[in-house]
Amino acid sequence: MPSDFYEEEEFQGQLNGNVFKRIGGLMRPHWRWVTGFLIAVILVSILDAYFTYLSKQIIDEGILAGDTAALQRILIQYGTMIIIQAVAVFAFVYLVGVLGEKVRYDMRQMLFNHLQKLSLSYYSRTPVGWIMSRVTNDTERVADLVTWGLLDSTWGVINIITAMGFMFAINWQLALIVLAVLPILLYVAYEFRKRILDQFRKVRKVNSKITASYNENISGVRVIKALGREDENLNEFKVLSSDMRRFGYRAAWLSALFLPSVQIISAFALGGIIWYSGAHVGTALLTVGSIQAFVSYMTSILWPIQDLARVFAEMQRSLASAERIFSLVDTPPEIKDKPGAIDPGTIQGDIHFEHLSFWYEDEMPVIKDLNLTIRRGETIALVGSTGGGKTTIVNLLCRFYEPKRGRILIGNHDYTDLSLQSIQSRIGVVLQTPHLFSGTIRDNIAYGRLNATPEEIERAARLAGAHRFISNLEKGYDEEVGEGGVLLSVGQKQLISLARAVLSDPEIFIMDEATSSVDTLTEAAIQKGMDAIMRGRTSIIIAHRLSTIKRASRILVIEDGQIAEMGTHAELLKLKGKYYNLYTRQFRFEREDAYDVFKDAAAAQPLEG
Ligand code: TTP
Ligand code: MG
């Protein structure tokens, strides 16, 4: 995996409002919550500004005028508003939390749903890490934007507007001074925030490289020592590490400079106010309370300004995240049901491959004009050298991919006229490297048919030959298999997948036999399970073991995307062609193989010590 895998790209799109529109679309279903939340925020900001105004009144009309009645009246007003504000604060914090969860939930569902629809070709093109980063980091960031981003920006804007409004109401000349400084403050704060974020992004970028470097140097330590690469690697690491230190220093320097700069600029505004007041204080226009209120307003808008600057600076990242999420959601599945696709009720019947040609990404044909009829109930074995196209044939039959030329008929239907669900739910596949989901063995077998009873699960396991090893486990069917089934051997995983296939009772059975050797007992168990499931079903087995091959009614040698030879074991041996070579080579190979393994092990000894 490239080291800068999780690295974020800048927002590339133009701000044509499209992304905003779609982010708005995420909030539309929850407009009641958004409205409630906006009302609460506006209420809190207005009350905030009003408190300062009340303080001015306390000074001017209460204390300085010596009017206790007025003082009492203002205090009661003050108290009531504090209670109202407390309720509003509670409301917006709660509402923003709920809104965030709702948006996160929607995005998760939307992505998961779409990911399940995407075709295999998408997954072979796109690294898992990239997709994971979309569903985790990017949804988080977009959810933050529509909640805290929205909160901070409305809060900031309303606060500034109300504060300015009150300032104009008190004294418009002074308010003009503040208004003149406001854009400068916003601009400076924004520039700082952007630069600080830039540095942090660089730090993260180098950090992911450092993590990758640690990873490679730890997991590859034997090779590194053997090749004497320690010094070179240390030097490479030093460069990364000092880069990170440099970016960190710069971030610290900018962060430290940020607050003082903002304060100095606002000090100019304060200076202007004081200079102006010096000339006018005591006149009816400017009371002591007014000056005090102005200073408070001035300082109270500093925080909203910083919040706004931060939201704007972070917005680029969030928009980039939103773009990536939307582009993922917009990726159309390459294989989907045609309009009016039907479910024929059964897909039993002969299977015809007619002039089938196929290629993956580049136009190098992998399957070339293949013609084949598989009779209902027949067992076909596919053999052939590696890369010949056996797995590809299976991929096509399962409709993980569709033919580029020619067609596949199931029964009398071109299978692209059938619904995907009707085909894939009736085909049972056991893959070469079977996949188990974390959970118990029982869960994994039940995956074949979710409503199966424990008795049916056990029956399937018995039929598949998996029951014996399962009952030898400490917890039996309730044993956890670990993530991806790491706690089981390949042979055991195949037995469980076989049981899963037996339980799902498919109409067509497909198996990509494991090439890795399993012990003879497991092999016998797998064989027994395969016999059970193949009985009376159309079966296609990619076979490596002679025992399986011999059972097939027809053997197909697949070479270079075409059928090179076809017939029974005896017929093909007599032919003394490709199958004969393959078959006789395999036995010779087994002996040489053992010798090579021994040689490799001997050579590896000194390194392991
Ligand atoms: P396969 O169909 O995988 O060949 P195979 O199953 O006969 O080989 P093996 O016995 O080793 O399992 O591959 C045929 C060609 O198609 C090969 O050149 C690799 C390529 N290919 C892809 O490009 N993408 C894929 O997803 C697969 C399965 C194969
Ligand atoms: Mg294969």
XYZ file of C-alpha atoms and ligand atoms in Angstrom:
639
model
C 0.000 0.000 0.000
C 1.433 3.418 -0.867
C 2.440 5.314 2.219
C 0.388 8.388 1.388
C -2.707 6.339 1.088
C -4.994 8.113 3.471
C -3.689 11.436 2.389
C -6.269 13.988 1.624
C -6.564 15.743 -1.663
C -7.502 19.380 -1.871
C -10.942 20.339 -3.020
C -10.595 20.355 -6.787
C -14.064 21.160 -7.993
C -15.260 24.647 -8.647
C -17.521 26.120 -6.052
C -20.419 26.015 -8.470
C -22.817 25.255 -5.699
C -23.319 21.658 -6.750
C -21.537 20.185 -3.753
C -23.324 22.622 -1.477
C -26.613 21.649 -3.020
C -25.980 17.997 -2.367
C -24.809 18.641 1.177
C -28.025 20.590 1.585
C -29.772 17.523 0.218
C -28.338 15.502 3.095
C -29.975 17.904 5.553
C -33.292 18.332 3.761
C -35.008 15.290 5.278
C -34.138 16.667 8.716
C -35.208 20.241 8.064
C -37.246 20.363 11.288
C -34.140 19.668 13.337
C -32.111 22.154 11.310
C -34.726 24.858 11.809
C -35.033 24.185 15.535
C -31.295 24.294 15.857
C -30.947 27.546 13.910
C -33.647 29.216 16.031
C -31.843 28.153 19.211
C -28.495 29.446 17.942
C -29.963 32.773 16.861
C -31.701 33.159 20.213
C -28.494 32.496 22.131
C -26.466 34.979 20.071
C -29.062 37.745 20.342
C -29.342 37.234 24.091
C -25.557 37.358 24.373
C -25.484 40.741 22.722
C -28.431 41.920 24.773
C -26.662 41.074 28.046
C -23.923 43.496 27.180
C -26.553 46.083 26.440
C -28.152 45.430 29.849
C -24.779 45.950 31.526
C -24.625 49.333 29.883
C -28.072 50.121 31.290
C -27.073 48.894 34.746
C -24.171 51.339 34.736
C -25.902 54.323 33.099
C -29.485 54.087 34.324
C -28.936 52.190 37.576
C -25.631 52.847 39.273
C -24.657 56.251 37.861
C -28.212 57.590 38.078
C -28.625 56.090 41.585
C -32.011 54.649 40.602
C -32.564 51.413 42.613
C -35.988 50.752 41.114
C -34.495 50.766 37.643
C -31.674 48.563 38.861
C -34.158 46.035 40.205
C -36.155 46.032 36.989
C -33.045 45.466 34.891
C -31.818 42.674 37.171
C -35.133 40.808 36.891
C -34.907 41.128 33.122
C -31.359 39.850 33.308
C -32.338 36.791 35.348
C -35.230 35.846 33.068
C -33.028 36.037 30.030
C -30.340 33.897 31.613
C -32.937 31.152 32.095
C -34.171 31.481 28.516
C -30.618 31.365 27.279
C -29.801 28.263 29.335
C -32.731 26.461 27.708
C -31.644 27.605 24.249
C -28.055 26.475 24.845
C -29.287 23.075 25.947
C -31.504 22.900 22.865
C -28.852 23.677 20.288
C -26.187 21.408 21.740
C -28.691 18.566 21.838
C -30.123 19.326 18.412
C -26.720 19.546 16.759
C -25.774 16.182 18.256
C -28.964 14.539 17.007
C -28.641 16.156 13.584
C -25.068 14.904 13.307
C -26.112 11.345 14.112
C -28.966 11.497 11.609
C -26.703 12.713 8.815
C -24.025 10.143 9.703
C -26.634 7.378 9.704
C -27.956 8.411 6.289
C -24.481 8.614 4.780
C -23.452 5.249 6.203
C -26.580 3.585 4.824
C -26.202 5.304 1.469
C -22.565 4.219 1.113
C -23.052 0.672 2.351
C -26.024 0.179 0.086
C -24.123 1.487 -2.885
C -20.963 -0.483 -2.122
C -22.977 -3.688 -2.198
C -24.320 -2.846 -5.628
C -20.960 -2.047 -7.192
C -19.543 -4.697 -9.468
C -16.465 -6.791 -8.827
C -14.570 -4.867 -11.475
C -14.851 -1.755 -9.298
C -13.272 -3.580 -6.394
C -10.431 -4.960 -8.461
C -9.689 -1.398 -9.648
C -10.054 0.373 -6.313
C -7.846 -0.302 -3.292
C -9.736 -1.322 -0.170
C -7.912 1.334 1.854
C -9.313 4.068 -0.343
C -12.864 2.860 0.113
C -12.378 2.446 3.855
C -11.102 5.984 4.088
C -14.249 7.230 2.317
C -16.659 5.451 4.624
C -14.831 6.373 7.816
C -12.870 9.643 7.576
C -14.918 11.355 4.905
C -18.355 10.689 6.388
C -17.052 11.966 9.717
C -15.770 15.140 8.123
C -18.953 15.847 6.209
C -21.048 15.177 9.305
C -18.861 17.645 11.183
C -19.351 20.224 8.459
C -23.126 20.031 8.524
C -23.251 20.130 12.317
C -20.407 21.939 14.028
C -19.487 23.836 10.875
C -23.048 25.050 10.512
C -23.243 25.825 14.222
C -19.997 27.780 14.306
C -20.737 29.752 11.182
C -24.304 30.737 12.071
C -23.207 31.487 15.596
C -20.327 33.594 14.303
C -22.338 35.513 11.719
C -25.314 36.185 14.018
C -23.038 37.237 16.866
C -21.193 39.703 14.698
C -24.395 41.085 13.180
C -26.181 41.516 16.503
C -23.123 43.015 18.169
C -22.745 45.449 15.275
C -26.448 46.263 15.435
C -26.263 47.154 19.115
C -23.106 49.160 18.525
C -24.833 51.192 15.814
C -27.785 51.709 18.115
C -25.515 53.060 20.849
C -23.246 55.234 18.728
C -22.910 55.004 14.964
C -19.615 56.884 14.699
C -17.890 54.410 17.024
C -19.614 51.522 15.249
C -18.140 52.704 11.945
C -14.615 52.427 13.380
C -15.309 48.828 14.379
C -16.922 48.043 11.029
C -13.818 49.300 9.223
C -11.542 46.976 11.187
C -13.831 43.943 10.850
C -12.837 42.796 7.313
C -9.151 43.157 8.152
C -9.626 41.005 11.241
C -11.512 38.344 9.287
C -8.941 38.300 6.520
C -5.954 38.004 8.844
C -7.619 35.294 10.914
C -8.515 33.324 7.778
C -4.995 33.526 6.338
C -3.475 32.339 9.603
C -5.908 29.453 9.920
C -5.242 28.349 6.373
C -1.488 28.363 6.853
C -1.706 26.518 10.148
C -3.924 23.863 8.562
C -1.446 23.556 5.685
C 1.343 22.790 8.108
C -0.750 20.244 9.958
C -1.602 18.578 6.682
C 2.106 18.327 5.865
C 2.714 16.876 9.314
C 0.045 14.237 8.725
C 1.438 13.406 5.309
C 4.936 12.847 6.644
C 3.484 11.009 9.586
C 1.832 8.429 7.355
C 5.161 7.943 5.605
C 6.862 7.484 8.960
C 4.273 4.905 9.975
C 4.803 3.057 6.705
C 8.545 3.185 7.218
C 8.286 1.755 10.746
C 6.014 -0.930 9.403
C 8.356 -1.962 6.594
C 11.432 -1.870 8.769
C 9.862 -3.957 11.486
C 8.184 -6.550 9.306
C 11.102 -6.721 6.920
C 13.765 -6.742 9.625
C 15.211 -10.110 8.562
C 15.756 -9.017 4.978
C 17.194 -5.673 6.096
C 19.705 -7.335 8.404
C 20.588 -9.939 5.823
C 21.296 -7.289 3.204
C 23.059 -4.958 5.657
C 20.676 -2.110 4.799
C 20.472 -0.666 8.342
C 22.455 2.527 7.673
C 20.694 3.438 4.442
C 17.310 2.900 6.024
C 18.258 4.981 9.034
C 19.292 7.845 6.765
C 16.040 7.687 4.838
C 14.165 7.697 8.100
C 16.158 10.678 9.370
C 15.039 12.783 6.405
C 11.386 11.982 7.045
C 11.697 12.534 10.740
C 13.376 15.920 10.410
C 10.799 16.984 7.813
C 8.121 16.238 10.327
C 9.937 18.203 13.000
C 10.302 21.181 10.662
C 6.587 21.258 9.775
C 5.725 20.887 13.440
C 7.928 23.864 14.363
C 6.269 25.981 11.697
C 2.803 25.057 12.898
C 3.816 26.016 16.440
C 5.272 29.347 15.251
C 2.121 30.234 13.284
C -0.204 29.194 16.094
C 1.753 31.317 18.537
C 1.666 34.320 16.209
C -2.038 34.022 15.483
C -3.659 35.316 18.679
C -1.297 38.255 19.278
C -1.834 39.418 15.673
C -5.589 39.410 16.016
C -5.295 41.174 19.354
C -3.025 43.866 17.972
C -5.419 44.639 15.139
C -8.396 44.824 17.468
C -6.291 47.028 19.755
C -6.203 49.549 16.921
C -9.969 49.609 16.881
C -10.042 49.987 20.647
C -7.503 52.778 20.347
C -9.767 54.510 17.857
C -12.713 54.158 20.215
C -10.774 55.542 23.159
C -9.411 58.439 21.101
C -12.915 59.290 19.905
C -14.369 58.936 23.406
C -11.678 61.193 24.821
C -13.006 63.931 22.602
C -16.691 63.294 23.270
C -17.060 61.758 26.722
C -19.484 63.455 29.041
C -21.559 64.733 26.159
C -25.071 63.372 25.902
C -23.876 61.253 22.985
C -21.399 59.139 24.836
C -21.930 57.794 28.348
C -19.476 55.807 30.453
C -21.732 52.759 30.037
C -21.596 53.147 26.281
C -17.817 53.070 26.242
C -17.823 50.018 28.490
C -20.402 48.324 26.213
C -18.328 49.075 23.141
C -15.222 47.565 24.602
C -17.232 44.455 25.542
C -18.777 44.170 22.075
C -15.403 44.621 20.504
C -13.866 41.776 22.509
C -16.971 39.624 22.169
C -16.732 39.554 18.375
C -13.133 38.367 18.417
C -14.153 34.754 19.097
C -16.824 34.525 16.396
C -14.305 35.948 13.944
C -11.826 33.221 14.782
C -14.553 30.588 14.556
C -15.588 31.806 11.142
C -11.997 31.840 9.933
C -11.514 28.284 11.152
C -14.729 27.030 9.544
C -13.823 28.620 6.210
C -10.308 27.215 6.311
C -11.538 23.733 7.201
C -14.342 23.897 4.705
C -12.009 23.064 1.814
C -11.160 19.760 3.403
C -14.758 18.963 4.160
C -15.810 19.835 0.636
C -13.077 17.578 -0.739
C -14.459 14.802 1.469
C -17.993 15.474 0.297
C -16.850 15.393 -3.339
C -15.212 12.003 -2.847
C -18.275 10.581 -1.146
C -20.559 11.836 -3.884
C -18.240 10.552 -6.611
C -18.324 7.116 -4.977
C -22.103 7.204 -4.761
C -22.273 8.342 -8.388
C -20.170 5.434 -9.655
C -22.705 3.341 -11.515
C -22.609 -0.433 -10.979
C -21.410 -1.942 -14.249
C -23.630 -4.940 -13.839
C -27.222 -4.354 -12.919
C -30.633 -5.682 -13.801
C -31.977 -4.725 -17.191
C -35.344 -2.996 -17.020
C -37.915 -5.758 -16.908
C -35.424 -8.431 -15.774
C -37.262 -11.567 -14.801
C -36.933 -14.297 -12.212
C -37.644 -17.547 -14.041
C -38.244 -19.326 -10.703
C -35.478 -21.811 -11.365
C -32.210 -21.771 -13.262
C -32.052 -25.504 -13.668
C -31.504 -26.445 -17.254
C -28.636 -26.643 -19.667
C -26.040 -23.902 -19.703
C -24.749 -22.705 -23.058
C -21.702 -20.551 -23.648
C -22.003 -19.125 -27.155
C -18.985 -17.487 -28.795
C -17.955 -16.152 -25.453
C -15.157 -13.605 -25.387
C -14.015 -11.650 -22.398
C -11.250 -9.371 -21.186
C -10.678 -7.454 -17.963
C -9.380 -3.867 -17.995
C -7.151 -3.886 -21.052
C -8.425 -5.396 -24.259
C -6.213 -8.482 -24.077
C -8.732 -11.324 -24.439
C -8.729 -13.758 -21.532
C -11.539 -15.916 -22.931
C -11.530 -16.346 -26.690
C -14.634 -17.397 -28.601
C -15.535 -20.163 -26.158
C -18.395 -22.521 -26.998
C -19.619 -25.009 -24.436
C -22.796 -26.741 -23.334
C -23.122 -28.011 -19.789
C -26.018 -30.433 -19.413
C -28.300 -30.252 -16.442
C -26.980 -32.365 -13.559
C -23.560 -32.823 -15.134
C -20.264 -32.480 -13.265
C -17.586 -30.659 -15.209
C -13.965 -30.418 -14.101
C -11.878 -27.519 -15.342
C -8.135 -28.105 -15.338
C -5.223 -26.343 -16.963
C -2.117 -24.360 -16.310
C -2.218 -21.196 -14.243
C -3.622 -18.072 -15.897
C -5.552 -20.122 -18.446
C -8.879 -18.517 -17.569
C -10.627 -21.066 -15.319
C -11.537 -18.594 -12.580
C -12.647 -16.149 -15.262
C -15.130 -18.680 -16.627
C -16.564 -19.061 -13.129
C -16.686 -15.260 -12.681
C -18.682 -15.015 -15.905
C -21.075 -17.815 -15.032
C -21.800 -16.227 -11.638
C -22.299 -12.953 -13.512
C -19.697 -11.168 -11.424
C -18.665 -10.000 -14.881
C -20.658 -10.083 -18.106
C -19.403 -11.358 -21.484
C -17.891 -8.742 -23.778
C -18.880 -10.747 -26.826
C -21.211 -13.702 -27.214
C -23.666 -14.764 -24.547
C -24.452 -17.203 -21.804
C -27.798 -18.994 -21.800
C -29.244 -20.552 -18.683
C -32.215 -22.689 -19.539
C -33.463 -20.848 -22.596
C -32.797 -17.380 -21.257
C -29.916 -15.098 -22.102
C -28.806 -14.646 -18.525
C -28.606 -10.862 -18.849
C -32.423 -10.934 -19.180
C -32.661 -12.539 -15.731
C -32.367 -10.632 -12.490
C -29.000 -10.819 -10.740
C -30.733 -11.966 -7.584
C -32.401 -14.881 -9.388
C -29.032 -16.126 -10.671
C -26.730 -15.442 -7.771
C -29.063 -16.734 -5.073
C -29.304 -20.075 -6.857
C -25.593 -20.596 -7.416
C -23.491 -21.917 -4.548
C -19.816 -20.999 -4.828
C -16.892 -22.192 -2.750
C -13.900 -20.038 -3.507
C -10.289 -21.083 -3.645
C -9.561 -18.962 -0.589
C -12.907 -19.163 1.198
C -14.021 -16.101 3.067
C -15.435 -16.373 6.553
C -16.970 -13.483 8.440
C -16.033 -12.811 12.029
C -18.531 -14.551 14.258
C -19.141 -18.158 15.210
C -18.956 -21.211 12.984
C -22.731 -21.457 13.254
C -23.161 -17.882 11.962
C -20.857 -18.613 9.075
C -22.729 -21.708 7.963
C -26.072 -19.970 8.451
C -24.917 -17.289 6.046
C -26.044 -19.697 3.332
C -29.641 -19.454 4.549
C -30.328 -17.015 7.350
C -33.522 -18.614 8.636
C -31.966 -22.084 9.071
C -32.603 -23.906 12.364
C -29.674 -25.271 14.430
C -30.681 -28.786 13.336
C -30.521 -27.835 9.666
C -27.135 -26.228 10.213
C -25.775 -29.355 11.837
C -27.256 -31.542 9.110
C -25.555 -29.416 6.458
C -22.265 -29.621 8.346
C -22.578 -33.404 8.571
C -23.315 -33.677 4.862
C -20.356 -31.446 4.052
C -18.081 -33.555 6.248
C -17.415 -30.615 8.566
C -19.206 -31.925 11.647
C -16.323 -34.040 12.942
C -13.762 -31.257 13.199
C -16.348 -28.808 14.534
C -17.405 -31.114 17.365
C -13.747 -31.552 18.317
C -13.487 -27.807 18.978
C -13.904 -26.673 22.557
C -17.090 -24.694 21.916
C -18.201 -26.639 18.863
C -20.522 -24.650 16.630
C -20.206 -21.627 18.906
C -16.452 -21.318 18.407
C -15.398 -17.890 17.108
C -13.569 -18.033 13.768
C -11.692 -14.744 14.195
C -11.586 -11.945 11.655
C -11.667 -13.496 8.187
C -11.433 -16.917 9.821
C -7.789 -16.516 10.909
C -8.244 -19.045 13.700
C -8.956 -21.858 11.251
C -6.863 -23.659 8.638
C -7.568 -23.333 4.910
C -8.990 -26.850 4.824
C -11.320 -26.119 7.745
C -12.494 -22.925 6.099
C -13.299 -24.827 2.920
C -15.307 -27.349 4.915
C -17.341 -24.546 6.467
C -17.925 -22.918 3.072
C -19.013 -26.302 1.776
C -21.487 -26.628 4.632
C -22.685 -23.113 3.827
C -23.224 -24.119 0.198
C -25.016 -27.339 1.219
C -27.342 -25.356 3.476
C -28.194 -22.871 0.727
C -29.241 -25.820 -1.459
C -28.121 -24.225 -4.731
C -29.242 -25.294 -8.185
C -25.748 -24.909 -9.589
C -22.661 -25.676 -7.541
C -19.274 -24.175 -8.306
C -16.048 -24.869 -6.489
C -12.551 -23.528 -6.949
C -10.643 -26.266 -5.198
C -7.876 -25.251 -2.811
C -4.470 -25.878 -4.300
C -2.785 -25.799 -0.913
C -2.341 -29.282 0.420
C -4.610 -30.341 3.229
C -4.052 -33.440 5.338
C -5.514 -36.678 4.023
C -8.286 -36.794 6.639
C -9.505 -33.296 5.746
C -9.159 -34.120 2.082
C -11.389 -37.149 2.535
C -13.904 -35.005 4.431
C -13.934 -32.363 1.675
C -14.387 -35.077 -0.920
C -17.332 -36.513 0.988
C -18.913 -33.065 1.269
C -18.454 -32.409 -2.433
C -20.012 -35.731 -3.350
C -23.001 -34.862 -1.201
C -23.573 -31.505 -2.773
C -22.800 -32.467 -6.371
C -25.369 -35.234 -6.397
C -28.135 -34.300 -8.838
C -26.851 -30.762 -9.386
C -25.044 -29.119 -12.244
C -21.528 -28.729 -10.859
C -18.441 -26.992 -12.138
C -15.281 -27.794 -10.254
C -11.914 -26.224 -10.850
C -10.011 -29.299 -9.877
C -6.488 -29.897 -8.727
C -6.834 -33.287 -7.081
C -6.977 -36.397 -9.144
C -9.738 -37.795 -6.939
C -12.069 -34.941 -7.912
C -11.061 -34.932 -11.545
C -11.815 -38.622 -11.946
C -15.358 -38.171 -10.630
C -16.276 -35.593 -13.276
C -18.370 -36.666 -16.239
C -16.271 -34.439 -18.454
C -12.873 -32.866 -18.049
C -12.083 -29.615 -19.836
C -8.496 -28.531 -20.263
C -8.557 -24.724 -20.405
C -5.525 -23.187 -22.065
C -5.195 -19.586 -23.112
C -8.927 -18.882 -22.799
C -10.003 -21.785 -24.965
C -10.927 -25.430 -24.538
C -7.795 -27.296 -25.521
C -9.076 -30.813 -24.783
C -12.310 -32.316 -23.568
C -13.292 -35.828 -22.491
C -13.237 -38.311 -19.612
C -10.088 -39.126 -17.650
C -9.518 -42.349 -19.607
C -10.173 -40.745 -22.975
C -7.826 -37.870 -22.327
C -5.031 -40.080 -21.025
C -5.264 -42.123 -24.164
C -4.895 -38.944 -26.205
C -1.415 -38.388 -24.737
C -1.855 -34.641 -25.179
C -2.071 -31.697 -22.772
C -4.057 -33.536 -20.120
C -1.637 -36.437 -20.204
C 1.262 -34.043 -19.708
C -0.494 -32.150 -16.944
C -1.441 -35.323 -15.157
C 1.911 -37.063 -15.362
C 3.782 -33.834 -14.562
C 1.790 -33.342 -11.411
C 3.103 -36.515 -9.875
C 6.667 -35.821 -10.852
C 6.224 -32.280 -9.619
C 5.181 -33.422 -6.183
C 8.500 -35.150 -5.623
C 10.616 -32.276 -6.961
C 8.520 -29.858 -5.002
C 9.379 -31.580 -1.754
C 13.053 -31.437 -2.633
C 12.864 -27.679 -3.394
C 11.112 -26.953 -0.152
C 13.831 -28.808 1.710
C 16.538 -26.823 -0.090
C 14.810 -23.511 0.692
C 14.425 -24.395 4.334
C 18.115 -25.259 4.648
C 19.144 -21.962 3.046
C 16.873 -19.970 5.327
C 18.262 -21.442 8.554
C 21.074 -18.932 9.325
C 18.706 -15.971 8.992
C 16.133 -17.306 11.374
C 18.662 -17.995 14.151
P -7.666 -16.694 -14.343
O -9.007 -16.836 -14.949
O -7.607 -16.354 -12.904
O -6.820 -17.996 -14.626
P -6.927 -19.395 -13.884
O -7.997 -19.399 -12.889
O -6.990 -20.423 -14.987
O -5.513 -19.515 -13.172
P -5.132 -20.268 -11.788
O -5.056 -21.729 -12.121
O -3.800 -19.730 -11.444
O -6.169 -19.948 -10.779
O -6.830 -15.599 -15.118
C -6.815 -15.464 -16.518
C -6.161 -14.141 -16.853
O -6.999 -13.083 -16.441
C -4.837 -13.921 -16.174
O -3.969 -13.329 -17.135
C -5.114 -12.950 -15.065
C -6.299 -12.202 -15.574
N -7.232 -11.785 -14.505
C -7.465 -10.435 -14.277
O -6.885 -9.574 -14.928
N -8.354 -10.057 -13.290
C -9.022 -10.992 -12.529
O -9.827 -10.608 -11.651
C -8.796 -12.403 -12.782
C -9.502 -13.457 -11.986
C -7.890 -12.742 -13.783
Mg -8.030 -19.475 -10.719
